[in-house]
mmCIF file of C-alpha atoms in Angstrom:
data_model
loop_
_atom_site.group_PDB
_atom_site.id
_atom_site.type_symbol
_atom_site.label_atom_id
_atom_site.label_comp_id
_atom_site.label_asym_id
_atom_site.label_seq_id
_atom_site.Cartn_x
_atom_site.Cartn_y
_atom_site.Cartn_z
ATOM 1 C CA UNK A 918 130.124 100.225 69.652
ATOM 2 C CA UNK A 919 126.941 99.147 68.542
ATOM 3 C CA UNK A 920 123.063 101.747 69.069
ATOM 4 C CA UNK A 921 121.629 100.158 72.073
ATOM 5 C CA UNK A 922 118.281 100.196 73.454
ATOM 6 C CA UNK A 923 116.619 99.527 76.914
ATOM 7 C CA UNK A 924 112.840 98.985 77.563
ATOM 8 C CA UNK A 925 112.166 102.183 79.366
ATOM 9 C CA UNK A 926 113.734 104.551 76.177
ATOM 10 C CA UNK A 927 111.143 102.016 74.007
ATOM 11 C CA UNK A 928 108.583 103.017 76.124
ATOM 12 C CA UNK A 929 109.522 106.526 75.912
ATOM 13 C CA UNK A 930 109.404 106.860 72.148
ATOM 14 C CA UNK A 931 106.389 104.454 71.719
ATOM 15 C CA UNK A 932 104.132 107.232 74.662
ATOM 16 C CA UNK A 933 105.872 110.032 73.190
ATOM 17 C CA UNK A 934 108.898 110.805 70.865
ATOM 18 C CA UNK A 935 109.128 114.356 72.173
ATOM 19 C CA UNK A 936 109.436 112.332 75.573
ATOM 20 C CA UNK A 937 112.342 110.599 73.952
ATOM 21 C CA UNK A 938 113.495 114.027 72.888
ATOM 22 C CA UNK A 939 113.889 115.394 75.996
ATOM 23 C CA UNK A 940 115.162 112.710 78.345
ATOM 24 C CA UNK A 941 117.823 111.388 75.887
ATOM 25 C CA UNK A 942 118.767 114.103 73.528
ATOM 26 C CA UNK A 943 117.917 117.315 75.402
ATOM 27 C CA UNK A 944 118.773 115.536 78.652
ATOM 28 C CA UNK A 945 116.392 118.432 81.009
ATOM 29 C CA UNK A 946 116.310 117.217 84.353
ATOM 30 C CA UNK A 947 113.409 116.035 86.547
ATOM 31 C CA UNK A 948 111.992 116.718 89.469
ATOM 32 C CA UNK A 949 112.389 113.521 91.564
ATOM 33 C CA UNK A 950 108.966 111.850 91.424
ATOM 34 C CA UNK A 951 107.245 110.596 94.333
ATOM 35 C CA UNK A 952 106.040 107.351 92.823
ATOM 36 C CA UNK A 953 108.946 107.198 91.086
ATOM 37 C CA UNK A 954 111.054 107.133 94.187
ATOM 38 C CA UNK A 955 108.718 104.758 96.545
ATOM 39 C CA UNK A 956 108.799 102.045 93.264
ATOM 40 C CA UNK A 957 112.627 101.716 93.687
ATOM 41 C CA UNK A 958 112.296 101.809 97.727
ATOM 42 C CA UNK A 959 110.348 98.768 97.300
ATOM 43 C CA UNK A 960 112.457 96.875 94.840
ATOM 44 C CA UNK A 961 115.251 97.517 96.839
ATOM 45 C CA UNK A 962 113.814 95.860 99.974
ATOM 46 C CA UNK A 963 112.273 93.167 97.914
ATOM 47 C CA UNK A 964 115.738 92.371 96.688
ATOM 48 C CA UNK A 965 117.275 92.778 100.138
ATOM 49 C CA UNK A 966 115.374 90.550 101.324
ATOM 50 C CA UNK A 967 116.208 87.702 99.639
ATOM 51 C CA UNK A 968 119.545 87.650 101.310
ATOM 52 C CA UNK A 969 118.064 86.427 104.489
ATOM 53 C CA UNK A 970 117.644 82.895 104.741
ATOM 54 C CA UNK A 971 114.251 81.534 103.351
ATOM 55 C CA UNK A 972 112.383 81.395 107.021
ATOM 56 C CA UNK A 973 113.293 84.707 108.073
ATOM 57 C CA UNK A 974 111.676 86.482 104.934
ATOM 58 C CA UNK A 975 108.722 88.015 106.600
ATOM 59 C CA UNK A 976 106.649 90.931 106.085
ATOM 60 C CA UNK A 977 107.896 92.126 109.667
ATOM 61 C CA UNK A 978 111.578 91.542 108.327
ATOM 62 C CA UNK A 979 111.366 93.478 105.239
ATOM 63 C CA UNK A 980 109.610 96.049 106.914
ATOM 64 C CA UNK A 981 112.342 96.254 109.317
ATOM 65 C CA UNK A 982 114.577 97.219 105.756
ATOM 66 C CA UNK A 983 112.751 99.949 104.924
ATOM 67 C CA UNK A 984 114.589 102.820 106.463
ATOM 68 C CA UNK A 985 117.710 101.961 106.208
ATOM 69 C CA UNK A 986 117.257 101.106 102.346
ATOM 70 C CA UNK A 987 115.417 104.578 102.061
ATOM 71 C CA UNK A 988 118.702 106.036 103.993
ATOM 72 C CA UNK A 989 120.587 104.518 101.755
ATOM 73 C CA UNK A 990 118.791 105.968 98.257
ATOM 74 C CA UNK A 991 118.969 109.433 99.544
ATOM 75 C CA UNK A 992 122.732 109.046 100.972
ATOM 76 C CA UNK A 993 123.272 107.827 97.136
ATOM 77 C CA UNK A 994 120.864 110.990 95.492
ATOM 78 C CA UNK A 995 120.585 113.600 98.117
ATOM 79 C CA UNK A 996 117.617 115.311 96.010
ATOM 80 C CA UNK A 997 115.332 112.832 97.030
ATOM 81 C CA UNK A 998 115.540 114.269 101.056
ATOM 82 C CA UNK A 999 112.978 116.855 100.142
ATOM 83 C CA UNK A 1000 110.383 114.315 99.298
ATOM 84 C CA UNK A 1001 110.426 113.317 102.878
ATOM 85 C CA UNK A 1002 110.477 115.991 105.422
ATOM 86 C CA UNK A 1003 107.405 116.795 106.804
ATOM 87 C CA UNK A 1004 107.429 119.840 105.292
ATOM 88 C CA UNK A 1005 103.725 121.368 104.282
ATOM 89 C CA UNK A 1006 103.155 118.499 101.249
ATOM 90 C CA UNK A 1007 105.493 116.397 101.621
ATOM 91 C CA UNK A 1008 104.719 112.986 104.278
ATOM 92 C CA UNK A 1009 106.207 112.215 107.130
ATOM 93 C CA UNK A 1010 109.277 109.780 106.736
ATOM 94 C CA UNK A 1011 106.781 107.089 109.260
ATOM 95 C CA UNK A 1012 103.761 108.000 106.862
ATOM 96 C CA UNK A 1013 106.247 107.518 103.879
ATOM 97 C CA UNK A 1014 107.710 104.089 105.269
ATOM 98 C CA UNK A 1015 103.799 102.934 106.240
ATOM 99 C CA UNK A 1016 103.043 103.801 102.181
ATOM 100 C CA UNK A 1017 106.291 100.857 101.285
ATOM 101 C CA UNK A 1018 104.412 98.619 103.935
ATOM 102 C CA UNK A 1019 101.213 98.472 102.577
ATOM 103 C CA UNK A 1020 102.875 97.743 98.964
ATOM 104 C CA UNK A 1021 105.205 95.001 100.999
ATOM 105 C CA UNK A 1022 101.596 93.559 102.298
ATOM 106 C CA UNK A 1023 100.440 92.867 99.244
ATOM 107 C CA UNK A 1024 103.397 91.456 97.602
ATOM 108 C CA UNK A 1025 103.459 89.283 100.684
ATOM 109 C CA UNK A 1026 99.775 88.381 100.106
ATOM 110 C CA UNK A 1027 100.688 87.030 96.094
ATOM 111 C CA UNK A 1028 104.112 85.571 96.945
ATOM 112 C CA UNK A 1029 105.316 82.925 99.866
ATOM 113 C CA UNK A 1030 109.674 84.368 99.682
ATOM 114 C CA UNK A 1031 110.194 81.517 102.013
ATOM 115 C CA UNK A 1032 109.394 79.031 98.886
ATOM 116 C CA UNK A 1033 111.168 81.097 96.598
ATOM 117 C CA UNK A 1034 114.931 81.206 96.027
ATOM 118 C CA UNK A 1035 115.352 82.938 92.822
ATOM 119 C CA UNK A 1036 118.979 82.422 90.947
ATOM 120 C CA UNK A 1037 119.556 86.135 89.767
ATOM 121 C CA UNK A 1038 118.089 89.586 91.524
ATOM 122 C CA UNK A 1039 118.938 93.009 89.531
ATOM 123 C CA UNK A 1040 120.439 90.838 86.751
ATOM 124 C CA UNK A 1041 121.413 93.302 84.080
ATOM 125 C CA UNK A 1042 120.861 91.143 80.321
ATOM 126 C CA UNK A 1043 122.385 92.485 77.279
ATOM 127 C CA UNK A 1044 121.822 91.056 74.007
ATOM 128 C CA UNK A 1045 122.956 91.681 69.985
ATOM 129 C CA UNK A 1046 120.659 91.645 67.641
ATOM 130 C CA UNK A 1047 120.906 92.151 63.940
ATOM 131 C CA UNK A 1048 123.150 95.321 64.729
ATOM 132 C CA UNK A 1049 121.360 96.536 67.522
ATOM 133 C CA UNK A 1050 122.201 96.238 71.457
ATOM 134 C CA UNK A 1051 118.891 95.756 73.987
ATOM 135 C CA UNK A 1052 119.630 95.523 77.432
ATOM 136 C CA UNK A 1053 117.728 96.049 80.760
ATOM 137 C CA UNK A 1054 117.613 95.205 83.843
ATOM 138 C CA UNK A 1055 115.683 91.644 85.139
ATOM 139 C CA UNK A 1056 113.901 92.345 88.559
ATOM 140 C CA UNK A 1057 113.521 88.605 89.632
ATOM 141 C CA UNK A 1058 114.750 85.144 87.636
ATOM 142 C CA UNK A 1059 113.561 81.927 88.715
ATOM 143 C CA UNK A 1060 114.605 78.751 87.636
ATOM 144 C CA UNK A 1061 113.193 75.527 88.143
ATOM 145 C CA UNK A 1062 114.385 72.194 88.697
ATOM 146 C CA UNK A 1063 114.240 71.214 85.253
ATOM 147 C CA UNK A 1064 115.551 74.804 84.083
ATOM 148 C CA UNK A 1065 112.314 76.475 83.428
ATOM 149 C CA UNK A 1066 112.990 80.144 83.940
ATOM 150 C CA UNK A 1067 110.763 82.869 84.979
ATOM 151 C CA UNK A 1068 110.968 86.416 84.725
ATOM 152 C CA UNK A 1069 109.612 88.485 87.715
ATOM 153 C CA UNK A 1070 108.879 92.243 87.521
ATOM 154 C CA UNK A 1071 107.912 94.616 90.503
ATOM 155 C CA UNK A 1072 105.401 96.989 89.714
ATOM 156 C CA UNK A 1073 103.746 99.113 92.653
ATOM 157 C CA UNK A 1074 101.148 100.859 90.431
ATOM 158 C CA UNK A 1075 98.417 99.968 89.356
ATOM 159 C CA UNK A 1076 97.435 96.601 86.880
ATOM 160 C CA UNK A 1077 96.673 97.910 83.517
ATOM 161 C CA UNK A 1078 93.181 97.837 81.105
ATOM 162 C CA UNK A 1079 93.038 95.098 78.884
ATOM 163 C CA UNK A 1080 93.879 97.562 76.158
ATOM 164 C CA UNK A 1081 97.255 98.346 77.341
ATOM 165 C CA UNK A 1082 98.326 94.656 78.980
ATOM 166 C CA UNK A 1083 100.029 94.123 75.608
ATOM 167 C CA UNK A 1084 102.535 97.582 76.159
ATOM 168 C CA UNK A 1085 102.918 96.046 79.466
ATOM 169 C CA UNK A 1086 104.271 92.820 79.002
ATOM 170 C CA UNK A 1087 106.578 94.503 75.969
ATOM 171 C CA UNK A 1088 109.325 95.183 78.680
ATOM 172 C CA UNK A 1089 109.312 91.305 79.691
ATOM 173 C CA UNK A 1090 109.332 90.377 76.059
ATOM 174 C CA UNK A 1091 112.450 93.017 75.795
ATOM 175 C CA UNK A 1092 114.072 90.558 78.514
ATOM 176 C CA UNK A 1093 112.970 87.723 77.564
ATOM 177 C CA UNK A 1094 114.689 88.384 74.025
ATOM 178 C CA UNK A 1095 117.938 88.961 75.340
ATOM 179 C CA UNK A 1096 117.949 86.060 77.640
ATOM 180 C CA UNK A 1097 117.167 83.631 74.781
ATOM 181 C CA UNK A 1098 120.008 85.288 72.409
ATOM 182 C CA UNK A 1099 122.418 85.139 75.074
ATOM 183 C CA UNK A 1100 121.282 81.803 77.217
ATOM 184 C CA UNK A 1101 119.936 80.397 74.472
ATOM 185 C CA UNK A 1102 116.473 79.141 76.865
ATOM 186 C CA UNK A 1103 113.498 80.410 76.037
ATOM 187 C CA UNK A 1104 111.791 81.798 79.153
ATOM 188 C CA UNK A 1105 108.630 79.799 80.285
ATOM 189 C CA UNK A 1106 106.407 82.535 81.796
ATOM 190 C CA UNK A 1107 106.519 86.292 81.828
ATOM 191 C CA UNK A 1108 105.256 87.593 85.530
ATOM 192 C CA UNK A 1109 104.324 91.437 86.304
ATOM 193 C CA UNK A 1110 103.482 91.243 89.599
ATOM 194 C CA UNK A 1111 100.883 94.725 90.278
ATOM 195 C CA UNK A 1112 101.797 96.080 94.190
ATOM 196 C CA UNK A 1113 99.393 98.689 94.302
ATOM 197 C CA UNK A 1114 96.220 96.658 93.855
ATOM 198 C CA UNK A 1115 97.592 93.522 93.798
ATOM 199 C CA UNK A 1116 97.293 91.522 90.568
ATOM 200 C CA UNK A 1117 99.497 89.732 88.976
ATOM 201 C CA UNK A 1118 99.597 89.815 85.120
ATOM 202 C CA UNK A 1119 101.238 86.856 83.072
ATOM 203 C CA UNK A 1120 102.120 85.232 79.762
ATOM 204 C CA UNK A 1121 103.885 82.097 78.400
ATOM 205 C CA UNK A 1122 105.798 83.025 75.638
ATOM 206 C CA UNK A 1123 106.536 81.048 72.512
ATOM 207 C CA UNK A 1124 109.086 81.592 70.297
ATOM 208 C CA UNK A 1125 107.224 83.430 67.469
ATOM 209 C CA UNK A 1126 106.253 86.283 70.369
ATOM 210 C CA UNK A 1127 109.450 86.609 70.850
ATOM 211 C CA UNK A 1128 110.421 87.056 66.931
ATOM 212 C CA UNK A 1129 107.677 89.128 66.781
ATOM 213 C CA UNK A 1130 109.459 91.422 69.585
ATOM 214 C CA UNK A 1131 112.689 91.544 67.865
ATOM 215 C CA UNK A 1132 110.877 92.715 64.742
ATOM 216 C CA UNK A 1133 108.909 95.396 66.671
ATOM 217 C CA UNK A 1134 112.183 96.680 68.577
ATOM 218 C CA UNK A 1135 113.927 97.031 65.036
ATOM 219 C CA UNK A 1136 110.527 98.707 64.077
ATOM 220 C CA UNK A 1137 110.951 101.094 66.924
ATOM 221 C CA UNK A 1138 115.168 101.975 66.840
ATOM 222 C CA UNK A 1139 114.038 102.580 62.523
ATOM 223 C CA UNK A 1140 111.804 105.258 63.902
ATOM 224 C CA UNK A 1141 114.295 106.755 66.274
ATOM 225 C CA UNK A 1142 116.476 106.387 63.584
ATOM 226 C CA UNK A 1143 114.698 108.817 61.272
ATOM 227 C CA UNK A 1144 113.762 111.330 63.884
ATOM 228 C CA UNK A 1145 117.100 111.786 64.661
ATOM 229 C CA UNK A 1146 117.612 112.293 61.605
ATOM 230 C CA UNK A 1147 114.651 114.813 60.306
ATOM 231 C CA UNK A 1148 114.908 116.249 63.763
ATOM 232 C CA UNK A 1149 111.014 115.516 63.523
ATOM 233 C CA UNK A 1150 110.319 114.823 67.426
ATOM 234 C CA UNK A 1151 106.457 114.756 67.648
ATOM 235 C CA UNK A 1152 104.632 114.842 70.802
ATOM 236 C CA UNK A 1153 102.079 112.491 70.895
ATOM 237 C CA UNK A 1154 99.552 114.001 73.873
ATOM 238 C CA UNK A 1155 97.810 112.124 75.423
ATOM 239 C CA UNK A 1156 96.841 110.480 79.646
ATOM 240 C CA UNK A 1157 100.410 110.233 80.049
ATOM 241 C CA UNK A 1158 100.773 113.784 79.475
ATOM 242 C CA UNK A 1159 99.521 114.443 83.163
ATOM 243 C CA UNK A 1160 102.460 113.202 84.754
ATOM 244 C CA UNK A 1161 105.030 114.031 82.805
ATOM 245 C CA UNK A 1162 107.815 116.386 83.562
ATOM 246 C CA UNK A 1163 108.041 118.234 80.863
ATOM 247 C CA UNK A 1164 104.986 120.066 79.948
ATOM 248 C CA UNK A 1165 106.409 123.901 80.000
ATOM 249 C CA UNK A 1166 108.877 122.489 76.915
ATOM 250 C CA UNK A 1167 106.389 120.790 75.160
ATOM 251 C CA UNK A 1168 105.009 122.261 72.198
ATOM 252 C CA UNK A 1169 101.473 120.181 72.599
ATOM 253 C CA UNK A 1170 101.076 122.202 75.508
ATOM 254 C CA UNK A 1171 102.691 125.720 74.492
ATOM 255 C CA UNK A 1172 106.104 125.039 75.287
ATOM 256 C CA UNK A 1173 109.079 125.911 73.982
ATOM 257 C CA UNK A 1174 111.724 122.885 73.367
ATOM 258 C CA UNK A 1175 115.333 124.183 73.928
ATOM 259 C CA UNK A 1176 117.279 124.200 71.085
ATOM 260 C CA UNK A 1177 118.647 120.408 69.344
ATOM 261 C CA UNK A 1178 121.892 120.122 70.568
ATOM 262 C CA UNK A 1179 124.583 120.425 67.476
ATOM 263 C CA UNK A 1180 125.222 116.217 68.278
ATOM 264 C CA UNK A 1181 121.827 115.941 68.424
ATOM 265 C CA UNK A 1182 121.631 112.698 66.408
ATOM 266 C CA UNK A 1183 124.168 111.302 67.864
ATOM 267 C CA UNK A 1184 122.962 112.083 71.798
ATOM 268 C CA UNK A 1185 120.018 110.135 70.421
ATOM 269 C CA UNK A 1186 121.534 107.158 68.986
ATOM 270 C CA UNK A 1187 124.939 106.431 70.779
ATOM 271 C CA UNK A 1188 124.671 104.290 73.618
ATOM 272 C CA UNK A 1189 127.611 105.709 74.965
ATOM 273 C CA UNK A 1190 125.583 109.066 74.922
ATOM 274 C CA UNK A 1191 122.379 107.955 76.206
ATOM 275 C CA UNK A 1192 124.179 105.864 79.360
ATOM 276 C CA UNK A 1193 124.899 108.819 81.205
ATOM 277 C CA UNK A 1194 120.816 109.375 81.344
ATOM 278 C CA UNK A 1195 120.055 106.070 81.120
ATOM 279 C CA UNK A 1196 120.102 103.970 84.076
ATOM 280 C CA UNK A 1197 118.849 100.823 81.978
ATOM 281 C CA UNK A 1198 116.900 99.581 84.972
ATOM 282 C CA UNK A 1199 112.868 100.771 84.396
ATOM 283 C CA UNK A 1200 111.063 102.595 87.005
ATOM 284 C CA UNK A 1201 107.286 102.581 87.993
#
């Protein structure tokens, strides 16, 4: 079986290889994350919704899924319950539904679903390149009449600076990659579509940002490759650090990693390894 990669492990290596470290190697556990946990409440009732036929996709409709997706999520991970109790800290499951609303409003506000009828929703793309498997997991796909497609992604935080659009739009390249090695269409436009203040960021690629992709992701698995190796995982600290889980192992903030697993280097190159914490599809 071939290494394999997904966007959100890039992303984790490119913020922080100690990140990397910890979620694919070390495999510590997280506190479920607020955000974390409304971002796929909201994807799930965006893609519910597009089983209804075209007039009856209204806001008052998808709000209508809203509990009974969130039902479903905790039924599925039971953890997630204690988000939503209205315990001291925690909001009340109507405060936590109004909070998916008011992200549903503004999607509703950038997008018309009743002119819509995309051809794949959660379509997982896997792709072989040069040795190395990249796969993830496609929000939205449109196609038009004349087989244009477009790539869709949810994300209910906020639009990016300028300076970091380019990290942004990586993950869509990521798809966009696979689809063309395994479709053999180039996608037409590249869509991250910002809930939380609702922008909508885009890009049409060509085929040399796409090569230039593949070049980067071999760039990035070469520098997995050798940490795994040297057992060199540096934290990079930085904004991110903030929110991140992990901060009482983390050297750059006077933690104390556990100690590398002896199948360390495998854990953090076998796809068969990093499955079992790696749900492919990225989170907000």
């Amino acid at each position: 079986m071939p290494p394999a990669l997904s966007p959100s492990r890039a992303a984790d290596f490119m913020q922080c290889p100690m990140l990397y470290r910890f979620r694919v190697v070390d495999r510590l556990t997280e506190e479920p994350s607020p955000a974390a946990a409304r971002g796929t409440l909201v994807h799930a009732v965006l893609e519910r919704l597009f089983d209804l036929p075209a007039p009856g996709r209204t806001l008052a409709a998808a709000s209508e899924l809203v509990p009974g997706q969130w039902l479903r999520m905790v039924e599925e991970e039971p953890e997630l319950a204690a988000l939503v109790d209205a315990a001291e800290g925690t909001p009340s499951p109507e405060a936590w539904y109004a909070e998916a609303v008011t992200l549903l409003e503004r999607w509703f506000a950038l997008e018309d679903p009743t002119s819509l009828e995309p051809v794949e929703r959660e379509l997982y793309v896997e792709a072989e390149t040069r040795g190395l498997t990249i796969r993830g997991v496609v929000d939205r796909l449109d196609e038009a009449p004349d087989g244009r497609l477009r790539i869709v992604d949810y994300k209910t935080g906020r639009a990016p600076s300028e300076l970091y659009e380019g990290r942004a739009l990586f993950q869509l390249k990521f798809y966009a990659l696979a689809l063309w090695r395994t479709r053999g269409v180039l996608p037409s436009r590249l869509q991250l579509v910002y809930l939380r203040d609702g922008q909508v960021l885009w890009i049409d690629p060509t085929e040399r940002d796409l090569l230039a992709t593949e070049r980067k992701i071999h760039a990035l698995w070469q520098a997995i490759e050798l940490a795994a190796t040297s057992g060199d995982w540096r934290p990079n600290r930085g904004r991110a650090c903030s929110w991140c889980s992990f901060q009482a192992h983390c050297p750059a903030w006077g933690g104390t990693p556990p100690e590398l697993p002896e199948d360390a280097a495998v854990r953090a190159t076998d796809p068969r390894a990093a499955s079992r914490t790696d749900p492919v599809a990225d989170s907000d």
